[in-house]
């Protein structure tokens, strides 16, 4: 049984003391679920505080984005190198909210992925189809295209790990997740594409595919029991320690 990877994306919803409190509560409440790998992704200004709140626990730190250069004249951007030195080990890249609101392109996402690897971060590449792409039967085409845009020409060393997060855009924040069966089918398409891009051993040992989009304590097991679902990326249900802990408990119980 694989250990589920559970990534909490707090988005721009938790700040200041609230973030510290939530991190401390999460440390305490999830401590007994040792078989899950849990990553908290607060906003940039909360990284240092959350890093100290989770110090000594098994929880890991992630960021919600990074820039594609390590340093330079890029006003307002965040260096992946700085994230790494703050203690982050993961970075979410290409979230659909950034693709939509900040016009992030496949080319930008690709550069971010390469730079994240260079500094030692594990990228969490988000891909997902829009509602209209799905209605037009273009879901798989859209996902395969996003994977190629981000990953073509990438070689992983043995030590490097990559996470692909499948998040159907139209499901995010809706309270209506897709079914476990649909997630599994889509993950198989993603996995097949990864086999086209990487050697089989890399896909089997170094890549994980997780599902995101309205995951909650009640539905998480229907995803984590699926053979190609390695974990979940959680938005709303990660903002309350009790709800998040119930989600972790259900994911661990169902296994991965
Ligand atoms: P929700 O869990 O709130 O749908 O958000 C999912 C998401 O966007 C995580 O990155």
PDB file of C-alpha atoms and ligand atoms in Angstrom:
ATOM      1  CA  UNK A   1       0.000   0.000   0.000  1.00  0.00           C
ATOM      2  CA  UNK A   2       1.401   3.384  -1.006  1.00  0.00           C
ATOM      3  CA  UNK A   3       1.257   6.242   1.461  1.00  0.00           C
ATOM      4  CA  UNK A   4      -1.161   8.918   0.266  1.00  0.00           C
ATOM      5  CA  UNK A   5       0.301  12.299  -0.580  1.00  0.00           C
ATOM      6  CA  UNK A   6      -2.043  14.966   0.784  1.00  0.00           C
ATOM      7  CA  UNK A   7      -1.271  18.536  -0.230  1.00  0.00           C
ATOM      8  CA  UNK A   8      -3.149  21.400   1.397  1.00  0.00           C
ATOM      9  CA  UNK A   9      -3.413  24.457  -0.852  1.00  0.00           C
ATOM     10  CA  UNK A  10      -4.494  27.332   1.373  1.00  0.00           C
ATOM     11  CA  UNK A  11      -4.622  29.676  -1.630  1.00  0.00           C
ATOM     12  CA  UNK A  12      -4.959  33.361  -0.584  1.00  0.00           C
ATOM     13  CA  UNK A  13      -7.324  32.471   2.244  1.00  0.00           C
ATOM     14  CA  UNK A  14      -5.290  32.164   5.426  1.00  0.00           C
ATOM     15  CA  UNK A  15      -2.930  34.791   6.764  1.00  0.00           C
ATOM     16  CA  UNK A  16      -1.032  35.950   9.823  1.00  0.00           C
ATOM     17  CA  UNK A  17      -1.850  34.333  13.144  1.00  0.00           C
ATOM     18  CA  UNK A  18      -4.619  32.325  11.539  1.00  0.00           C
ATOM     19  CA  UNK A  19      -2.005  30.494   9.449  1.00  0.00           C
ATOM     20  CA  UNK A  20       0.163  29.751  12.449  1.00  0.00           C
ATOM     21  CA  UNK A  21      -2.789  28.470  14.431  1.00  0.00           C
ATOM     22  CA  UNK A  22      -3.971  26.282  11.556  1.00  0.00           C
ATOM     23  CA  UNK A  23      -0.457  24.884  11.051  1.00  0.00           C
ATOM     24  CA  UNK A  24      -0.057  24.103  14.774  1.00  0.00           C
ATOM     25  CA  UNK A  25      -3.487  22.463  14.902  1.00  0.00           C
ATOM     26  CA  UNK A  26      -2.679  20.403  11.805  1.00  0.00           C
ATOM     27  CA  UNK A  27       0.605  19.219  13.332  1.00  0.00           C
ATOM     28  CA  UNK A  28      -1.168  18.039  16.472  1.00  0.00           C
ATOM     29  CA  UNK A  29      -4.239  16.542  14.894  1.00  0.00           C
ATOM     30  CA  UNK A  30      -2.525  14.657  12.063  1.00  0.00           C
ATOM     31  CA  UNK A  31       0.429  13.357  14.100  1.00  0.00           C
ATOM     32  CA  UNK A  32      -0.937   9.838  14.364  1.00  0.00           C
ATOM     33  CA  UNK A  33      -1.414   9.408  10.619  1.00  0.00           C
ATOM     34  CA  UNK A  34       2.209   8.581  10.000  1.00  0.00           C
ATOM     35  CA  UNK A  35       1.577   6.744   6.756  1.00  0.00           C
ATOM     36  CA  UNK A  36       0.362   9.893   4.976  1.00  0.00           C
ATOM     37  CA  UNK A  37       2.761  12.430   3.510  1.00  0.00           C
ATOM     38  CA  UNK A  38       1.186  15.789   4.325  1.00  0.00           C
ATOM     39  CA  UNK A  39       2.286  19.072   2.775  1.00  0.00           C
ATOM     40  CA  UNK A  40       1.008  22.519   3.788  1.00  0.00           C
ATOM     41  CA  UNK A  41       1.131  25.244   1.136  1.00  0.00           C
ATOM     42  CA  UNK A  42       0.485  28.642   2.742  1.00  0.00           C
ATOM     43  CA  UNK A  43       0.885  32.020   1.012  1.00  0.00           C
ATOM     44  CA  UNK A  44       4.417  33.382   0.614  1.00  0.00           C
ATOM     45  CA  UNK A  45       4.206  35.742   3.577  1.00  0.00           C
ATOM     46  CA  UNK A  46       3.193  32.861   5.844  1.00  0.00           C
ATOM     47  CA  UNK A  47       5.946  30.464   4.770  1.00  0.00           C
ATOM     48  CA  UNK A  48       8.447  31.356   7.477  1.00  0.00           C
ATOM     49  CA  UNK A  49       5.868  31.191  10.280  1.00  0.00           C
ATOM     50  CA  UNK A  50       4.409  27.914   9.079  1.00  0.00           C
ATOM     51  CA  UNK A  51       7.927  26.501   8.636  1.00  0.00           C
ATOM     52  CA  UNK A  52       8.622  27.125  12.309  1.00  0.00           C
ATOM     53  CA  UNK A  53       5.178  25.882  13.384  1.00  0.00           C
ATOM     54  CA  UNK A  54       5.713  22.502  11.695  1.00  0.00           C
ATOM     55  CA  UNK A  55       9.370  22.143  12.633  1.00  0.00           C
ATOM     56  CA  UNK A  56      10.078  18.776  14.230  1.00  0.00           C
ATOM     57  CA  UNK A  57       6.848  17.267  12.886  1.00  0.00           C
ATOM     58  CA  UNK A  58       6.425  15.040   9.836  1.00  0.00           C
ATOM     59  CA  UNK A  59       4.495  17.743   7.960  1.00  0.00           C
ATOM     60  CA  UNK A  60       6.214  19.314   4.976  1.00  0.00           C
ATOM     61  CA  UNK A  61       6.141  22.790   3.535  1.00  0.00           C
ATOM     62  CA  UNK A  62       5.183  23.779   0.010  1.00  0.00           C
ATOM     63  CA  UNK A  63       4.685  27.025  -1.887  1.00  0.00           C
ATOM     64  CA  UNK A  64       1.881  27.947  -4.260  1.00  0.00           C
ATOM     65  CA  UNK A  65       4.060  29.234  -7.088  1.00  0.00           C
ATOM     66  CA  UNK A  66       7.579  30.384  -7.935  1.00  0.00           C
ATOM     67  CA  UNK A  67       9.331  32.368 -10.631  1.00  0.00           C
ATOM     68  CA  UNK A  68      11.395  30.725 -13.389  1.00  0.00           C
ATOM     69  CA  UNK A  69      14.677  32.426 -12.519  1.00  0.00           C
ATOM     70  CA  UNK A  70      16.579  31.967  -9.292  1.00  0.00           C
ATOM     71  CA  UNK A  71      17.409  35.669  -8.891  1.00  0.00           C
ATOM     72  CA  UNK A  72      17.570  38.894 -10.844  1.00  0.00           C
ATOM     73  CA  UNK A  73      15.639  42.030 -11.730  1.00  0.00           C
ATOM     74  CA  UNK A  74      12.147  40.568 -11.505  1.00  0.00           C
ATOM     75  CA  UNK A  75      10.214  42.936  -9.269  1.00  0.00           C
ATOM     76  CA  UNK A  76       7.574  41.236  -7.187  1.00  0.00           C
ATOM     77  CA  UNK A  77       8.508  37.690  -8.138  1.00  0.00           C
ATOM     78  CA  UNK A  78       9.477  34.901  -5.768  1.00  0.00           C
ATOM     79  CA  UNK A  79      12.718  33.012  -6.174  1.00  0.00           C
ATOM     80  CA  UNK A  80      12.452  29.212  -6.017  1.00  0.00           C
ATOM     81  CA  UNK A  81      15.857  29.285  -4.364  1.00  0.00           C
ATOM     82  CA  UNK A  82      14.431  31.468  -1.582  1.00  0.00           C
ATOM     83  CA  UNK A  83      11.515  29.065  -1.143  1.00  0.00           C
ATOM     84  CA  UNK A  84      13.938  26.203  -0.774  1.00  0.00           C
ATOM     85  CA  UNK A  85      15.947  28.063   1.822  1.00  0.00           C
ATOM     86  CA  UNK A  86      12.739  28.773   3.776  1.00  0.00           C
ATOM     87  CA  UNK A  87      12.323  25.013   4.082  1.00  0.00           C
ATOM     88  CA  UNK A  88       9.845  24.399   1.275  1.00  0.00           C
ATOM     89  CA  UNK A  89      10.237  21.047  -0.408  1.00  0.00           C
ATOM     90  CA  UNK A  90       7.272  21.257  -2.814  1.00  0.00           C
ATOM     91  CA  UNK A  91       5.998  23.977  -5.118  1.00  0.00           C
ATOM     92  CA  UNK A  92       2.639  24.067  -6.899  1.00  0.00           C
ATOM     93  CA  UNK A  93       3.110  25.139 -10.505  1.00  0.00           C
ATOM     94  CA  UNK A  94       0.523  25.975 -13.168  1.00  0.00           C
ATOM     95  CA  UNK A  95      -2.550  26.037 -10.946  1.00  0.00           C
ATOM     96  CA  UNK A  96      -5.614  26.794 -13.076  1.00  0.00           C
ATOM     97  CA  UNK A  97      -6.278  29.953 -11.051  1.00  0.00           C
ATOM     98  CA  UNK A  98      -2.905  31.305 -12.153  1.00  0.00           C
ATOM     99  CA  UNK A  99      -3.431  30.158 -15.727  1.00  0.00           C
ATOM    100  CA  UNK A 100      -6.755  32.023 -15.682  1.00  0.00           C
ATOM    101  CA  UNK A 101      -6.093  35.180 -13.663  1.00  0.00           C
ATOM    102  CA  UNK A 102      -2.399  35.732 -14.394  1.00  0.00           C
ATOM    103  CA  UNK A 103      -2.348  34.418 -17.948  1.00  0.00           C
ATOM    104  CA  UNK A 104       0.275  31.804 -17.161  1.00  0.00           C
ATOM    105  CA  UNK A 105       1.135  29.969 -20.334  1.00  0.00           C
ATOM    106  CA  UNK A 106       2.449  26.492 -20.962  1.00  0.00           C
ATOM    107  CA  UNK A 107       5.845  28.007 -21.816  1.00  0.00           C
ATOM    108  CA  UNK A 108       6.012  29.867 -18.477  1.00  0.00           C
ATOM    109  CA  UNK A 109       4.953  26.778 -16.564  1.00  0.00           C
ATOM    110  CA  UNK A 110       7.579  24.705 -18.309  1.00  0.00           C
ATOM    111  CA  UNK A 111      10.336  27.164 -17.312  1.00  0.00           C
ATOM    112  CA  UNK A 112       9.115  27.123 -13.715  1.00  0.00           C
ATOM    113  CA  UNK A 113       9.185  23.324 -13.618  1.00  0.00           C
ATOM    114  CA  UNK A 114      12.757  23.212 -14.886  1.00  0.00           C
ATOM    115  CA  UNK A 115      13.916  25.865 -12.396  1.00  0.00           C
ATOM    116  CA  UNK A 116      12.134  24.211  -9.478  1.00  0.00           C
ATOM    117  CA  UNK A 117      14.048  21.017 -10.228  1.00  0.00           C
ATOM    118  CA  UNK A 118      17.298  22.934 -10.485  1.00  0.00           C
ATOM    119  CA  UNK A 119      16.984  24.288  -6.938  1.00  0.00           C
ATOM    120  CA  UNK A 120      15.815  21.005  -5.402  1.00  0.00           C
ATOM    121  CA  UNK A 121      12.055  21.578  -5.097  1.00  0.00           C
ATOM    122  CA  UNK A 122       9.494  18.935  -6.053  1.00  0.00           C
ATOM    123  CA  UNK A 123       7.126  20.530  -8.580  1.00  0.00           C
ATOM    124  CA  UNK A 124       3.413  19.817  -8.312  1.00  0.00           C
ATOM    125  CA  UNK A 125       2.297  20.405 -11.884  1.00  0.00           C
ATOM    126  CA  UNK A 126      -1.423  21.194 -12.072  1.00  0.00           C
ATOM    127  CA  UNK A 127      -3.349  20.272 -15.184  1.00  0.00           C
ATOM    128  CA  UNK A 128      -7.072  20.189 -15.841  1.00  0.00           C
ATOM    129  CA  UNK A 129      -9.738  20.653 -18.479  1.00  0.00           C
ATOM    130  CA  UNK A 130     -12.343  23.407 -18.550  1.00  0.00           C
ATOM    131  CA  UNK A 131     -16.039  22.641 -18.621  1.00  0.00           C
ATOM    132  CA  UNK A 132     -16.312  23.537 -22.302  1.00  0.00           C
ATOM    133  CA  UNK A 133     -13.351  21.338 -23.217  1.00  0.00           C
ATOM    134  CA  UNK A 134     -15.078  18.496 -21.437  1.00  0.00           C
ATOM    135  CA  UNK A 135     -18.427  19.199 -23.144  1.00  0.00           C
ATOM    136  CA  UNK A 136     -16.713  19.228 -26.527  1.00  0.00           C
ATOM    137  CA  UNK A 137     -15.019  15.888 -25.911  1.00  0.00           C
ATOM    138  CA  UNK A 138     -11.612  17.587 -25.693  1.00  0.00           C
ATOM    139  CA  UNK A 139     -10.763  16.693 -22.103  1.00  0.00           C
ATOM    140  CA  UNK A 140      -8.029  14.190 -22.855  1.00  0.00           C
ATOM    141  CA  UNK A 141      -6.566  16.285 -25.662  1.00  0.00           C
ATOM    142  CA  UNK A 142      -6.339  19.272 -23.300  1.00  0.00           C
ATOM    143  CA  UNK A 143      -4.621  17.271 -20.566  1.00  0.00           C
ATOM    144  CA  UNK A 144      -2.139  15.627 -22.929  1.00  0.00           C
ATOM    145  CA  UNK A 145      -1.321  19.036 -24.389  1.00  0.00           C
ATOM    146  CA  UNK A 146      -0.695  20.567 -20.956  1.00  0.00           C
ATOM    147  CA  UNK A 147       1.567  17.668 -20.023  1.00  0.00           C
ATOM    148  CA  UNK A 148       3.618  17.990 -23.200  1.00  0.00           C
ATOM    149  CA  UNK A 149       3.862  21.786 -22.866  1.00  0.00           C
ATOM    150  CA  UNK A 150       5.223  21.463 -19.339  1.00  0.00           C
ATOM    151  CA  UNK A 151       7.364  18.361 -19.553  1.00  0.00           C
ATOM    152  CA  UNK A 152       8.693  17.777 -23.079  1.00  0.00           C
ATOM    153  CA  UNK A 153      12.469  17.378 -23.004  1.00  0.00           C
ATOM    154  CA  UNK A 154      12.654  17.020 -19.217  1.00  0.00           C
ATOM    155  CA  UNK A 155      15.022  14.431 -17.780  1.00  0.00           C
ATOM    156  CA  UNK A 156      14.858  13.470 -14.130  1.00  0.00           C
ATOM    157  CA  UNK A 157      17.863  12.351 -12.159  1.00  0.00           C
ATOM    158  CA  UNK A 158      17.311   9.415  -9.826  1.00  0.00           C
ATOM    159  CA  UNK A 159      16.839  11.724  -6.868  1.00  0.00           C
ATOM    160  CA  UNK A 160      14.200  13.931  -8.480  1.00  0.00           C
ATOM    161  CA  UNK A 161      10.466  13.536  -7.967  1.00  0.00           C
ATOM    162  CA  UNK A 162       7.537  15.074  -9.818  1.00  0.00           C
ATOM    163  CA  UNK A 163       3.875  15.261  -8.856  1.00  0.00           C
ATOM    164  CA  UNK A 164       1.126  15.800 -11.430  1.00  0.00           C
ATOM    165  CA  UNK A 165      -2.123  17.081  -9.955  1.00  0.00           C
ATOM    166  CA  UNK A 166      -5.219  16.488 -12.051  1.00  0.00           C
ATOM    167  CA  UNK A 167      -7.708  19.209 -11.172  1.00  0.00           C
ATOM    168  CA  UNK A 168     -10.778  19.503 -13.423  1.00  0.00           C
ATOM    169  CA  UNK A 169     -11.085  23.289 -13.519  1.00  0.00           C
ATOM    170  CA  UNK A 170     -14.868  23.343 -13.433  1.00  0.00           C
ATOM    171  CA  UNK A 171     -14.933  21.235 -10.260  1.00  0.00           C
ATOM    172  CA  UNK A 172     -12.614  23.386  -8.136  1.00  0.00           C
ATOM    173  CA  UNK A 173     -14.507  25.026  -5.284  1.00  0.00           C
ATOM    174  CA  UNK A 174     -17.842  23.703  -6.582  1.00  0.00           C
ATOM    175  CA  UNK A 175     -18.511  21.134  -3.860  1.00  0.00           C
ATOM    176  CA  UNK A 176     -19.095  18.588  -6.646  1.00  0.00           C
ATOM    177  CA  UNK A 177     -16.096  16.337  -7.243  1.00  0.00           C
ATOM    178  CA  UNK A 178     -15.952  13.970 -10.202  1.00  0.00           C
ATOM    179  CA  UNK A 179     -16.502  10.301  -9.376  1.00  0.00           C
ATOM    180  CA  UNK A 180     -13.641   8.099  -8.283  1.00  0.00           C
ATOM    181  CA  UNK A 181     -14.085   6.059 -11.471  1.00  0.00           C
ATOM    182  CA  UNK A 182     -13.776   9.112 -13.668  1.00  0.00           C
ATOM    183  CA  UNK A 183     -10.680  10.280 -11.787  1.00  0.00           C
ATOM    184  CA  UNK A 184      -9.149   6.830 -12.224  1.00  0.00           C
ATOM    185  CA  UNK A 185      -9.890   6.765 -15.944  1.00  0.00           C
ATOM    186  CA  UNK A 186      -8.370  10.229 -16.389  1.00  0.00           C
ATOM    187  CA  UNK A 187      -5.328   9.344 -14.291  1.00  0.00           C
ATOM    188  CA  UNK A 188      -4.735   6.366 -16.568  1.00  0.00           C
ATOM    189  CA  UNK A 189      -4.675   8.699 -19.575  1.00  0.00           C
ATOM    190  CA  UNK A 190      -2.228  10.949 -17.709  1.00  0.00           C
ATOM    191  CA  UNK A 191      -0.073   8.000 -16.735  1.00  0.00           C
ATOM    192  CA  UNK A 192       0.021   6.734 -20.298  1.00  0.00           C
ATOM    193  CA  UNK A 193       1.157  10.171 -21.451  1.00  0.00           C
ATOM    194  CA  UNK A 194       3.871  10.156 -18.791  1.00  0.00           C
ATOM    195  CA  UNK A 195       5.026   6.782 -20.149  1.00  0.00           C
ATOM    196  CA  UNK A 196       5.352   8.481 -23.543  1.00  0.00           C
ATOM    197  CA  UNK A 197       7.490  11.212 -21.975  1.00  0.00           C
ATOM    198  CA  UNK A 198       9.676   9.343 -19.478  1.00  0.00           C
ATOM    199  CA  UNK A 199      11.319   5.941 -19.083  1.00  0.00           C
ATOM    200  CA  UNK A 200       9.039   3.394 -17.413  1.00  0.00           C
ATOM    201  CA  UNK A 201      11.202   3.226 -14.311  1.00  0.00           C
ATOM    202  CA  UNK A 202      10.865   6.986 -13.795  1.00  0.00           C
ATOM    203  CA  UNK A 203       7.076   6.828 -14.126  1.00  0.00           C
ATOM    204  CA  UNK A 204       6.892   3.944 -11.684  1.00  0.00           C
ATOM    205  CA  UNK A 205       9.331   5.204  -9.065  1.00  0.00           C
ATOM    206  CA  UNK A 206       9.553   8.989  -9.318  1.00  0.00           C
ATOM    207  CA  UNK A 207       6.204  10.330 -10.510  1.00  0.00           C
ATOM    208  CA  UNK A 208       2.952  10.576  -8.614  1.00  0.00           C
ATOM    209  CA  UNK A 209      -0.466  11.601  -9.873  1.00  0.00           C
ATOM    210  CA  UNK A 210      -2.894  13.141  -7.423  1.00  0.00           C
ATOM    211  CA  UNK A 211      -6.494  14.327  -7.769  1.00  0.00           C
ATOM    212  CA  UNK A 212      -7.802  17.760  -6.765  1.00  0.00           C
ATOM    213  CA  UNK A 213     -11.198  19.439  -6.938  1.00  0.00           C
ATOM    214  CA  UNK A 214     -13.764  19.525  -4.124  1.00  0.00           C
ATOM    215  CA  UNK A 215     -12.108  16.729  -2.162  1.00  0.00           C
ATOM    216  CA  UNK A 216     -13.583  16.411   1.319  1.00  0.00           C
ATOM    217  CA  UNK A 217     -13.603  13.874   4.186  1.00  0.00           C
ATOM    218  CA  UNK A 218     -16.675  12.139   2.755  1.00  0.00           C
ATOM    219  CA  UNK A 219     -15.411  11.619  -0.782  1.00  0.00           C
ATOM    220  CA  UNK A 220     -11.627  11.334  -0.351  1.00  0.00           C
ATOM    221  CA  UNK A 221     -11.665   7.535  -0.040  1.00  0.00           C
ATOM    222  CA  UNK A 222     -13.312   7.120  -3.427  1.00  0.00           C
ATOM    223  CA  UNK A 223     -10.178   8.685  -4.905  1.00  0.00           C
ATOM    224  CA  UNK A 224      -7.444   7.208  -2.765  1.00  0.00           C
ATOM    225  CA  UNK A 225      -8.671   3.642  -3.281  1.00  0.00           C
ATOM    226  CA  UNK A 226      -8.084   3.978  -7.031  1.00  0.00           C
ATOM    227  CA  UNK A 227      -4.939   2.280  -8.351  1.00  0.00           C
ATOM    228  CA  UNK A 228      -3.520   5.330 -10.150  1.00  0.00           C
ATOM    229  CA  UNK A 229      -4.509   7.977  -7.606  1.00  0.00           C
ATOM    230  CA  UNK A 230      -1.488   8.585  -5.387  1.00  0.00           C
ATOM    231  CA  UNK A 231      -3.051  11.269  -3.230  1.00  0.00           C
ATOM    232  CA  UNK A 232      -5.081  14.478  -3.258  1.00  0.00           C
ATOM    233  CA  UNK A 233      -4.650  18.231  -3.589  1.00  0.00           C
ATOM    234  CA  UNK A 234      -7.070  19.905  -1.229  1.00  0.00           C
ATOM    235  CA  UNK A 235      -8.347  23.487  -1.184  1.00  0.00           C
ATOM    236  CA  UNK A 236     -11.414  24.328   0.910  1.00  0.00           C
ATOM    237  CA  UNK A 237     -11.279  21.243   3.122  1.00  0.00           C
ATOM    238  CA  UNK A 238      -7.736  22.097   4.236  1.00  0.00           C
ATOM    239  CA  UNK A 239      -8.747  25.384   5.861  1.00  0.00           C
ATOM    240  CA  UNK A 240     -10.205  23.879   9.007  1.00  0.00           C
ATOM    241  CA  UNK A 241      -7.967  21.584  11.071  1.00  0.00           C
ATOM    242  CA  UNK A 242     -10.834  19.318  12.147  1.00  0.00           C
ATOM    243  CA  UNK A 243     -12.134  18.844   8.619  1.00  0.00           C
ATOM    244  CA  UNK A 244      -8.618  18.405   7.244  1.00  0.00           C
ATOM    245  CA  UNK A 245      -7.777  15.809   9.882  1.00  0.00           C
ATOM    246  CA  UNK A 246     -10.961  13.885   9.095  1.00  0.00           C
ATOM    247  CA  UNK A 247      -9.914  13.937   5.445  1.00  0.00           C
ATOM    248  CA  UNK A 248      -6.420  12.659   6.282  1.00  0.00           C
ATOM    249  CA  UNK A 249      -7.917   9.933   8.479  1.00  0.00           C
ATOM    250  CA  UNK A 250     -10.287   8.785   5.726  1.00  0.00           C
ATOM    251  CA  UNK A 251      -7.522   8.806   3.110  1.00  0.00           C
ATOM    252  CA  UNK A 252      -5.206   6.766   5.315  1.00  0.00           C
ATOM    253  CA  UNK A 253      -7.955   4.305   6.162  1.00  0.00           C
ATOM    254  CA  UNK A 254      -8.811   3.787   2.494  1.00  0.00           C
ATOM    255  CA  UNK A 255      -5.146   3.551   1.545  1.00  0.00           C
ATOM    256  CA  UNK A 256      -3.685   4.476  -1.789  1.00  0.00           C
TER     257      UNK A 256
HETATM  258  P1  LIG B   1     -11.119  22.871  -3.630  1.00  0.00           P
HETATM  259  O1  LIG B   1     -10.680  21.657  -2.850  1.00  0.00           O
HETATM  260  O2  LIG B   1     -11.574  23.992  -2.779  1.00  0.00           O
HETATM  261  O3  LIG B   1     -12.059  22.498  -4.731  1.00  0.00           O
HETATM  262  O4  LIG B   1      -9.788  23.430  -4.364  1.00  0.00           O
HETATM  263  C1  LIG B   1      -9.034  22.560  -5.114  1.00  0.00           C
HETATM  264  C2  LIG B   1      -7.800  23.242  -5.527  1.00  0.00           C
HETATM  265  O5  LIG B   1      -7.812  24.136  -6.350  1.00  0.00           O
HETATM  266  C3  LIG B   1      -6.553  22.811  -4.870  1.00  0.00           C
HETATM  267  O6  LIG B   1      -5.443  23.293  -5.555  1.00  0.00           O
END
